[in-house]
Coordinates of C-alpha atoms in Angstrom, one line a residue:
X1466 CA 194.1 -35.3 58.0
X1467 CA 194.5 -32.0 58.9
X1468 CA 196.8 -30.6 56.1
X1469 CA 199.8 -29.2 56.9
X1470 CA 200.9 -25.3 57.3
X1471 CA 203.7 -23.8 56.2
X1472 CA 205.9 -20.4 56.4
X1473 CA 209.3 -18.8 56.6
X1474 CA 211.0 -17.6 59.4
X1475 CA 211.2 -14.0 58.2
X1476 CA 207.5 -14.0 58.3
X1477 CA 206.8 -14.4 62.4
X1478 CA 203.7 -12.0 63.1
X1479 CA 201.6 -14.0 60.4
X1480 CA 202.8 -17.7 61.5
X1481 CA 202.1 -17.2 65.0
X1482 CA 198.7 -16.4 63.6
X1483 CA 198.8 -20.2 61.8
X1484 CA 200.6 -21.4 64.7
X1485 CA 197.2 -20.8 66.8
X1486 CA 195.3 -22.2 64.4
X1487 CA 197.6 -25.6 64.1
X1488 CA 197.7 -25.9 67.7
X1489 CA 194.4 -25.5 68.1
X1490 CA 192.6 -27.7 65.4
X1491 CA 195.7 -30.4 65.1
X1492 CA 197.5 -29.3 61.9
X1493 CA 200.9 -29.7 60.8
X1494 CA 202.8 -26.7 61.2
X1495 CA 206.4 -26.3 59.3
X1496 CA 208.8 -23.3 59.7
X1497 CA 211.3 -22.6 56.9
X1498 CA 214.6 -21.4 56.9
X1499 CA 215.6 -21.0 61.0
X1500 CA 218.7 -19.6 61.8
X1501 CA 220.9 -20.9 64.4
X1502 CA 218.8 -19.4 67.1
X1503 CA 215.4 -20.2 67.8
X1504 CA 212.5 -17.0 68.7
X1505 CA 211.7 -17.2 72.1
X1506 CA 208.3 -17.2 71.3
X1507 CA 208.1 -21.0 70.5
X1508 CA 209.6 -22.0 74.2
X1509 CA 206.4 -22.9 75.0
X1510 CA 205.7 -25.8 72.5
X1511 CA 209.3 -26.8 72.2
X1512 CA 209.3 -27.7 75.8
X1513 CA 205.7 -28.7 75.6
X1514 CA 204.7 -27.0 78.5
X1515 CA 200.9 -28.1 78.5
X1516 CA 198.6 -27.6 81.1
X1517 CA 196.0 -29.9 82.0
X1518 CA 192.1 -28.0 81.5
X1519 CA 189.7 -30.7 82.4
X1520 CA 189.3 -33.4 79.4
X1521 CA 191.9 -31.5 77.6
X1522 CA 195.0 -29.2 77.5
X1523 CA 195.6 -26.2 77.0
X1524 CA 199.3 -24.5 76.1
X1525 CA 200.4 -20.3 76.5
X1526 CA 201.3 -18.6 73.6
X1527 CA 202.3 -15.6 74.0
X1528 CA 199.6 -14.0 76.5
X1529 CA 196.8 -16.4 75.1
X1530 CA 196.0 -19.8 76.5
X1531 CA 194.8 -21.7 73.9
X1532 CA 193.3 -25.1 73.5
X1533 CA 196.1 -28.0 72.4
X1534 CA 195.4 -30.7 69.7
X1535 CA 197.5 -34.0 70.4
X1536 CA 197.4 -34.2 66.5
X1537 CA 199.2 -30.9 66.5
X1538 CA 202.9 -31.4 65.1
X1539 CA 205.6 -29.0 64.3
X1540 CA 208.5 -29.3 62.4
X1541 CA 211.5 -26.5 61.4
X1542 CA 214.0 -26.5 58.8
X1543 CA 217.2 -24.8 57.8
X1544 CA 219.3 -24.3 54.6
X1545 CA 222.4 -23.9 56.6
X1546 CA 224.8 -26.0 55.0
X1547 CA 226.5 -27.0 58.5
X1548 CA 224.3 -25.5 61.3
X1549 CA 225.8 -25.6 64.7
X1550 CA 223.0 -25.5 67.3
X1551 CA 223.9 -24.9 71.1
X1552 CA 223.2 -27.6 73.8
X1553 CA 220.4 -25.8 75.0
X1554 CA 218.5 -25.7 72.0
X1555 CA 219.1 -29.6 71.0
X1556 CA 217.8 -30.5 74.0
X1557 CA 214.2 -29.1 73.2
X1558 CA 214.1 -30.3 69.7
X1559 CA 214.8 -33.8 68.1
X1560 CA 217.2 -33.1 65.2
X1561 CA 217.2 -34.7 61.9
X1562 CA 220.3 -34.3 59.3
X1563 CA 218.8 -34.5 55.9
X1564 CA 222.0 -33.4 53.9
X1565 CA 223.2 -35.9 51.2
X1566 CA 226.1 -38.6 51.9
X1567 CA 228.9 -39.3 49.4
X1568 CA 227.0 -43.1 49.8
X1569 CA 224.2 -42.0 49.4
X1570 CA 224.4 -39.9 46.8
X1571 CA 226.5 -42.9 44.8
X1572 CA 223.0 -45.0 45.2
X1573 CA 221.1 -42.3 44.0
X1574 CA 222.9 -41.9 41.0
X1575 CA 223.2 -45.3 40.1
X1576 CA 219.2 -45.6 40.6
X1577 CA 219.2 -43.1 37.8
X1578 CA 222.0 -44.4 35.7
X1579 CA 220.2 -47.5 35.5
X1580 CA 217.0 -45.8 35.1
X1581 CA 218.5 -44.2 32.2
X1582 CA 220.4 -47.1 30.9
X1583 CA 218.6 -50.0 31.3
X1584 CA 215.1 -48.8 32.4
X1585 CA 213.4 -52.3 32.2
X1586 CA 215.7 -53.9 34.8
X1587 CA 215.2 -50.3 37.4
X1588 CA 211.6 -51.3 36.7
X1589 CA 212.2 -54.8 37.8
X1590 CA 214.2 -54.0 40.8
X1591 CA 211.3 -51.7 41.3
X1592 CA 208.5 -54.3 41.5
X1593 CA 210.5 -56.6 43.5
X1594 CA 210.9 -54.1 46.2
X1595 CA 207.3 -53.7 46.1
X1596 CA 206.1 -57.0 45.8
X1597 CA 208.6 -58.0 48.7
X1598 CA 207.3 -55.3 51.3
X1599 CA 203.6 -56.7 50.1
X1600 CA 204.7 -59.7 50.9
X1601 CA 205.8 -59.1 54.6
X1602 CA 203.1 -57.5 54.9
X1603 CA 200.6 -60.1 54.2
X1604 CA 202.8 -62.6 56.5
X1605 CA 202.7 -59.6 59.3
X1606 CA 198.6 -59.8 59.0
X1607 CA 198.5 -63.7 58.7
X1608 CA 200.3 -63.9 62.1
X1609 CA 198.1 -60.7 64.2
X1610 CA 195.0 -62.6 62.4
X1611 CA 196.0 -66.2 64.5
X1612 CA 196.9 -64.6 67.4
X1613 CA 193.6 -62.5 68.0
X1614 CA 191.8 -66.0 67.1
X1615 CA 193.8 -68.0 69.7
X1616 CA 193.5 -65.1 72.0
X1617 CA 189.4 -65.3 71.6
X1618 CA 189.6 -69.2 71.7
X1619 CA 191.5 -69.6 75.3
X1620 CA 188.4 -70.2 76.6
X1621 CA 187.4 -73.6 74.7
X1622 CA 189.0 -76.4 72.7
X1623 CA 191.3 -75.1 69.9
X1624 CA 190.8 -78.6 68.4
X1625 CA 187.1 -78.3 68.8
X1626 CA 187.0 -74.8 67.3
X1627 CA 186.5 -75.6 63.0
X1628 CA 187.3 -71.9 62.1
X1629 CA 190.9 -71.6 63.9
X1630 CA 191.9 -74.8 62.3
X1631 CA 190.8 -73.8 58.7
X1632 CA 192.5 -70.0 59.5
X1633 CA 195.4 -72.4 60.5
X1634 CA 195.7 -74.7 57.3
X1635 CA 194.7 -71.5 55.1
X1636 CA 197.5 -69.8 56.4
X1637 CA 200.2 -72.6 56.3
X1638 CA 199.7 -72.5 52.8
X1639 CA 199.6 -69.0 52.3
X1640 CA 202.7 -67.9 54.3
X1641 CA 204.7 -71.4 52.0
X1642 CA 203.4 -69.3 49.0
X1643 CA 205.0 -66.1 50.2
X1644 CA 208.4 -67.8 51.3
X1645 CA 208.2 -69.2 48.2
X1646 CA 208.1 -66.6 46.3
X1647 CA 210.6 -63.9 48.2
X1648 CA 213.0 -66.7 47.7
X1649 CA 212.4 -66.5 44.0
X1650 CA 212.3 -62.9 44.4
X1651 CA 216.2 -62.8 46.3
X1652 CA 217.4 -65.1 43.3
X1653 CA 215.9 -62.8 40.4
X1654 CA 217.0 -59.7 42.4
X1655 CA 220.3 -61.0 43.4
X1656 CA 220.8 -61.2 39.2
X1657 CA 219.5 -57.8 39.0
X1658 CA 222.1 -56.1 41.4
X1659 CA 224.6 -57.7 39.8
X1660 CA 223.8 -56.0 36.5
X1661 CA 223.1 -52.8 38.7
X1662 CA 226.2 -53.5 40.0
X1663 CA 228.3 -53.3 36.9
X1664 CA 227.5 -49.3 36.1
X1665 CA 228.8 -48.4 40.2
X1666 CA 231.5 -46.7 39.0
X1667 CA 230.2 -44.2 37.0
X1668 CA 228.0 -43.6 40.1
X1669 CA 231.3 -43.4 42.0
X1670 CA 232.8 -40.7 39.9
X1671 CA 229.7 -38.4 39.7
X1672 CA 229.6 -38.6 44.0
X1673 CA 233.1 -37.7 43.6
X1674 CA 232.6 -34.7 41.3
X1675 CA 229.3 -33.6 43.0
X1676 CA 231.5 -33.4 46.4
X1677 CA 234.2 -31.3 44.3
X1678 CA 232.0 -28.4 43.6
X1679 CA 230.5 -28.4 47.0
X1680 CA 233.6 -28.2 48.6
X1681 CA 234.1 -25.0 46.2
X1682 CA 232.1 -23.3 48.6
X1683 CA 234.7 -23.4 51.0
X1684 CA 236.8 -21.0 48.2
X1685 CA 233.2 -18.5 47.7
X1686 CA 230.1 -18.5 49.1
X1687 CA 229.0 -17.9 46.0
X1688 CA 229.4 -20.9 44.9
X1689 CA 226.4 -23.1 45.3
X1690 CA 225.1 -25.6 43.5
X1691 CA 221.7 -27.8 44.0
X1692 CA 221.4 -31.2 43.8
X1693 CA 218.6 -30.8 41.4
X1694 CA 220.7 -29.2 38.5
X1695 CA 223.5 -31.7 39.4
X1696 CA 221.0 -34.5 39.0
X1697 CA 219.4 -33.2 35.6
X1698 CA 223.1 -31.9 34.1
X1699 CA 224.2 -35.9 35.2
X1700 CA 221.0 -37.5 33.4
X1701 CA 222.2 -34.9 29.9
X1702 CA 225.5 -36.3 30.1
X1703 CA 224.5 -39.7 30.5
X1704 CA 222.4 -39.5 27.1
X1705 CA 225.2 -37.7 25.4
X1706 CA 228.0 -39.8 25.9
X1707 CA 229.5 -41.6 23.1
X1708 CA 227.8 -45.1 22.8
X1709 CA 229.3 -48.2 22.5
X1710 CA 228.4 -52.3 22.7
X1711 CA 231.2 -52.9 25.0
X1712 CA 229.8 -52.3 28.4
X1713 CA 233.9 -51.3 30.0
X1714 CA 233.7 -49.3 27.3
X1715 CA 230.5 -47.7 27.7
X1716 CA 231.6 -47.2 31.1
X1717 CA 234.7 -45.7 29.9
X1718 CA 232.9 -43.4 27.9
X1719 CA 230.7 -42.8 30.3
X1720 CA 233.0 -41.4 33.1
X1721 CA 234.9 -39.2 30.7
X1722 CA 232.1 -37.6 29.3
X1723 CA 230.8 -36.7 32.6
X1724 CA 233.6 -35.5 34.1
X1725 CA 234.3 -33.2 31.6
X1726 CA 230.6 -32.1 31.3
X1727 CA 230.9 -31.0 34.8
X1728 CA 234.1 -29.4 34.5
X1729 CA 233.1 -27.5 31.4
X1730 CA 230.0 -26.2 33.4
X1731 CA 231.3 -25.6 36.3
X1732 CA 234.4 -23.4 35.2
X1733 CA 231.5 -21.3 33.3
X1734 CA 230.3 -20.0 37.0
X1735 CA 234.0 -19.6 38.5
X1736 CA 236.1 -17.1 38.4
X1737 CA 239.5 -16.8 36.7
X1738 CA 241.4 -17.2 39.7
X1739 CA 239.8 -20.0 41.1
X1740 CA 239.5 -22.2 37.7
X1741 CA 242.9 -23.6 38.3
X1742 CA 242.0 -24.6 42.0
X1743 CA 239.2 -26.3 41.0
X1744 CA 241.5 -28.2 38.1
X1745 CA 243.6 -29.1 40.8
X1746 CA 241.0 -30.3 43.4
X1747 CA 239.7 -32.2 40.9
X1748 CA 242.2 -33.8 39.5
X1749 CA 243.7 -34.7 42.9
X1750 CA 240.0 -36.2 44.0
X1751 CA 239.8 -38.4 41.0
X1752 CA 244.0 -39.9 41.2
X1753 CA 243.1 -40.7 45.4
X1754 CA 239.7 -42.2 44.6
X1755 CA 241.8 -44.8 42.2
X1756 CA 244.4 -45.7 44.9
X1757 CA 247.4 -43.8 43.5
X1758 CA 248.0 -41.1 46.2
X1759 CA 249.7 -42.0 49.1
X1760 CA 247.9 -40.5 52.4
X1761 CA 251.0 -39.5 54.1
X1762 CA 252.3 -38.1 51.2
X1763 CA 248.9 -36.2 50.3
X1764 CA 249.1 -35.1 54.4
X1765 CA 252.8 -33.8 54.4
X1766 CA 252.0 -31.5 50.4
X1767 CA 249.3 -30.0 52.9
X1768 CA 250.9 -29.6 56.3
X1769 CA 254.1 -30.5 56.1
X1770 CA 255.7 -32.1 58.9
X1771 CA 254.4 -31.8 62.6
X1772 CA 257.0 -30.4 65.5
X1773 CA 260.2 -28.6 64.9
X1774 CA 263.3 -29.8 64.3
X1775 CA 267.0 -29.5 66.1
X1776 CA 268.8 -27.5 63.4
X1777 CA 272.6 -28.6 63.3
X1778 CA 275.1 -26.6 62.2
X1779 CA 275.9 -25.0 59.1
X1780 CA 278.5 -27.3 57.6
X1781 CA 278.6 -24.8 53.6
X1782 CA 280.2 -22.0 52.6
X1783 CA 278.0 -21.6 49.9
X1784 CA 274.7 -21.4 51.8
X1785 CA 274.0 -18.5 54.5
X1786 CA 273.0 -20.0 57.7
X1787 CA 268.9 -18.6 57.0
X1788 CA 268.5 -20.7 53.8
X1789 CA 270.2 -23.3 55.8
X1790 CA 267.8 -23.3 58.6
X1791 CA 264.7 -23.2 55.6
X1792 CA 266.2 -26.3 53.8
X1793 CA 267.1 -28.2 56.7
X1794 CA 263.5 -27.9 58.2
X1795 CA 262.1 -29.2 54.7
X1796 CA 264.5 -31.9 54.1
X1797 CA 263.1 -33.0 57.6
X1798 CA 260.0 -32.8 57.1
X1799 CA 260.7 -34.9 54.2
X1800 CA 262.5 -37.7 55.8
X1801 CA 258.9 -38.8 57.9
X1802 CA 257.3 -40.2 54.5
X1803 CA 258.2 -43.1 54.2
X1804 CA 259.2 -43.2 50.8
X1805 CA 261.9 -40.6 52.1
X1806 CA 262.8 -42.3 55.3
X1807 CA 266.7 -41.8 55.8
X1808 CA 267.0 -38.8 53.7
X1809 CA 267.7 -36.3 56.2
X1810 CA 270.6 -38.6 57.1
X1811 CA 271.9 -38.5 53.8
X1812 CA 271.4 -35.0 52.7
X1813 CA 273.5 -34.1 55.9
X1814 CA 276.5 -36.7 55.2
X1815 CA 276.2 -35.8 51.5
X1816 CA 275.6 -32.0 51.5
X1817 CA 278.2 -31.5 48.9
X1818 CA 276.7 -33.1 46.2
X1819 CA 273.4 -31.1 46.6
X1820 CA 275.3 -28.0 45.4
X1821 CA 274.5 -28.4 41.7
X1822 CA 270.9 -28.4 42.5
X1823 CA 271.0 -25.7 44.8
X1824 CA 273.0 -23.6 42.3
X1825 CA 270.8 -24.5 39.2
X1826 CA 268.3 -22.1 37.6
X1827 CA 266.0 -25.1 37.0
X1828 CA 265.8 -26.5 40.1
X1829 CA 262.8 -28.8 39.5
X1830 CA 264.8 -30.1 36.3
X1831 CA 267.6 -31.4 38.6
X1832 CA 268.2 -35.0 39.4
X1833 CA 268.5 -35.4 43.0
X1834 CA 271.8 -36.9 44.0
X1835 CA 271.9 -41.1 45.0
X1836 CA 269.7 -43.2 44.7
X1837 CA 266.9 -40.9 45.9
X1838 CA 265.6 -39.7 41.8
X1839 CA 263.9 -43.1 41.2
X1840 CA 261.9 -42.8 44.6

C-alpha cells in the first residue's frame, strides 16, 4: 500500500535519502545492482537493530534516529551471474537465487511452444489451473466458516442451533460439488499434459541450446545473452519452421530449425576464433543429451587419466626413450575406459606391430593393430 522505491547501487547519497523516507512511512525499498560487498551504511537495518521509543521504534541511520515502520521492507538485487557472498554477510540477509534452471527453463519453453502451437489447449491448461486454486480456495473458506460457528456454538446445543446445521448441509453439498469437479478437472487436465507432453522435446533442445551460449561466457565476457531475446528469437523460429501434419515430424522440423536459428545468430556475435568452439560445444551437448556419449569417455577427452603411471622400459629401437615415456602415459590413460580395458597390456606385448602407425604420415588414417579398430 505504500508503493515501493527503487534505485541503483551507484546512486547511494540519493537512496539513503529514500531509504529514510521508506523506513519511516513503511515503503518498499529495492536496491539494484549490489556487488559482492554490502555499504556499511545499511548494518543498521540488515541487522535490524531497533530500539524500542515508547509505542514504537525507532532505528540509527547514519547519525539520525529515525522512526521505524513495521511495514517497511527492503530488498537488494544483483546481476552477478554467480555471486559469492562471504559468511558474514549471508548471515544478515535471507538469500534468494532467482537465476533460471535447465528444468525450469524446459517448462517455460514448452508453456510457450504450446502457446504458440496449440494456443486453445495452453488456454485450457490455463483455466484449469485457475479454476482448481478457486476451488481450494472455496473448500479452505467452507472449513474456517464451520469452525468459527462451532467455536461460537460451544456454549449450547449444536443440534439445537438451526443455522450451524443448515451451514453444515449447505456445505456438504458444496465441498461434493468441488471434489466433483477437480476430479473432472485432473481427468481433462491429465489429457491435456499428455498433448503438452508430446512437444517436450523441442523444449528440451532449446534448454539445451540456451545453456550452450551461456556457457560461452566462460570463453568472453562479452558474451552475454538475455533470456528475453532468447525467448522472442525461440517464439520466431517456432513460426518459421517448415510445417507439416505429421506431429514427429513437425517435431523434427521443429528442432532442426531452431537449432540452426540459434546457431546462425549466435556465430553473427562471436568471433572467428571462437565460432569453431562453439560448433563443437554444441555439437557435443546435443550427441550427450541423446545418450550416445559415454561419460568416462567424455571425462578422459578432457582430463585424461588421473595419477601417474610406472613407465617400464624402453623395449624399441625405433622410438627415443621421451616419445616413449609420452606414448606409454597415453596408452595408459587409455586402458581405464572401459571400452579400452586391457590395452596397455597389449600395446606392451605387441609393440612391434604398432610401428606402421607410428611411422605413418597419416596417423589418424591407420588401423590400429588386433582387434582393437572395431572398438
Amino acid at each position: 500500500e505504500g508503493g515501493i522505491e527503487y534505485s541503483k547501487a551507484s546512486d547511494m547519497p540519493s537512496f539513503i535519502k529514500k531509504l529514510e523516507l521508506g523506513i519511516q512511512f513503511g515503503k518498499w525499498i529495492l536496491l539494484e545492482n549490489v556487488g559482492e560487498e554490502l555499504d556499511p551504511s545499511l548494518e543498521p537495518i540488515l541487522l535490524q537493530q531497533t530500539v524500542k521509543n515508547g509505542s514504537s521504534y525507532t532505528i540509527k541511520l547514519g547519525e539520525k534516529s529515525i522512526n521505524y515502520s513495521e511495514d517497511f521492507r527492503f530488498f537488494l538485487t544483483t546481476t552477478l551471474p554467480n555471486p559469492h557472498y562471504a559468511p558474514e554477510t549471508q548471515v544478515k540477509v535471507t538469500l534468494l537465487n532467482f537465476a533460471i534452471t535447465p528444468q525450469g527453463l524446459e517448462e517455460q519453453m514448452l508453456g510457450l511452444l504450446v502457446e504458440i502451437e496449440n494456443p486453445q489447449l495452453e488456454e485450457k491448461k490455463n483455466a484449469i489451473v485457475v479454476q482448481n486454486a478457486k476451488s481450494s480456495k472455496e473448500l479452505k473458506e467452507i472449513e474456517l466458516r464451520i469452525l468459527e460457528m462451532l467455536s461460537k456454538a460451544s456454549d449450547k446445543d449444536i443440534l439445537e442451533d438451526e443455522e450451524l446445521i443448515n451451514v453444515l448441509a449447505n456445505s456438504k453439498k458444496t465441498s461434493e460439488e468441488i471434489n466433483q469437479r477437480v476430479k473432472e478437472s485432473a481427468v481433462t487436465e491429465k489429457e491435456i499434459d499428455e498433448t503438452r507432453e508430446s512437444y517436450r522435446p523441442v523444449a528440451f533442445r532449446s534448454s539445451l541450446l540456451f545453456f550452450c551460449i551461456v556457457d560461452m561466457a566462460n570463453v568472453d565476457p562479452m558474451y552475454q545473452y538475455s533470456l528475453q531475446w532468447f525467448s522472442t528469437l525461440f517464439a520466431m523460429g517456432v513460426e518459421n519452421a517448415p510445417p507439416s501434419n505429421d506431429h514427429e515430424t513437425r517435431l523434427a522440423n521443429l528442432n532442426n530449425f531452431l537449432t540452426y536459428l540459434f546457431y546462425e545468430n549466435i556465430c553473427r556475435s562471436l568471433f572467428e576464433k571462437h565460432k569453431l568452439l562453439f560448433s563443437f560445444v554444441l555439437t557435443v551437448s546435443i550427441i550427450k543429451s541423446r545418450g550416445e556419449i559415454d561419460e568416462e569417455e567424455w571425462r578422459y577427452l578432457l582430463g585424461g587419466a588421473p595419477g601417474e603411471p610406472k613407465i617400464p622400459p624402453n623395449p624399441t629401437r625405433w622410438m627415443d626413450d621421451l616419445t616413449w615415456i609420452e606414448i606409454y602415459k597415453e596408452i595408459w590413460g587409455m586402458s581405464h575406459v572401459p571400452i579400452f580395458d586391457g590395452l596397455e597390456e597389449f600395446f606392451v606385448k605387441n609393440i612391434d606391430s604398432f610401428k606402421q602407425l607410428y611411422d605413418s604420415n597419416n596417423a589418424h588414417e591407420e588401423p590400429l593393430p588386433g582387434e582393437w579398430n572395431t572398438k
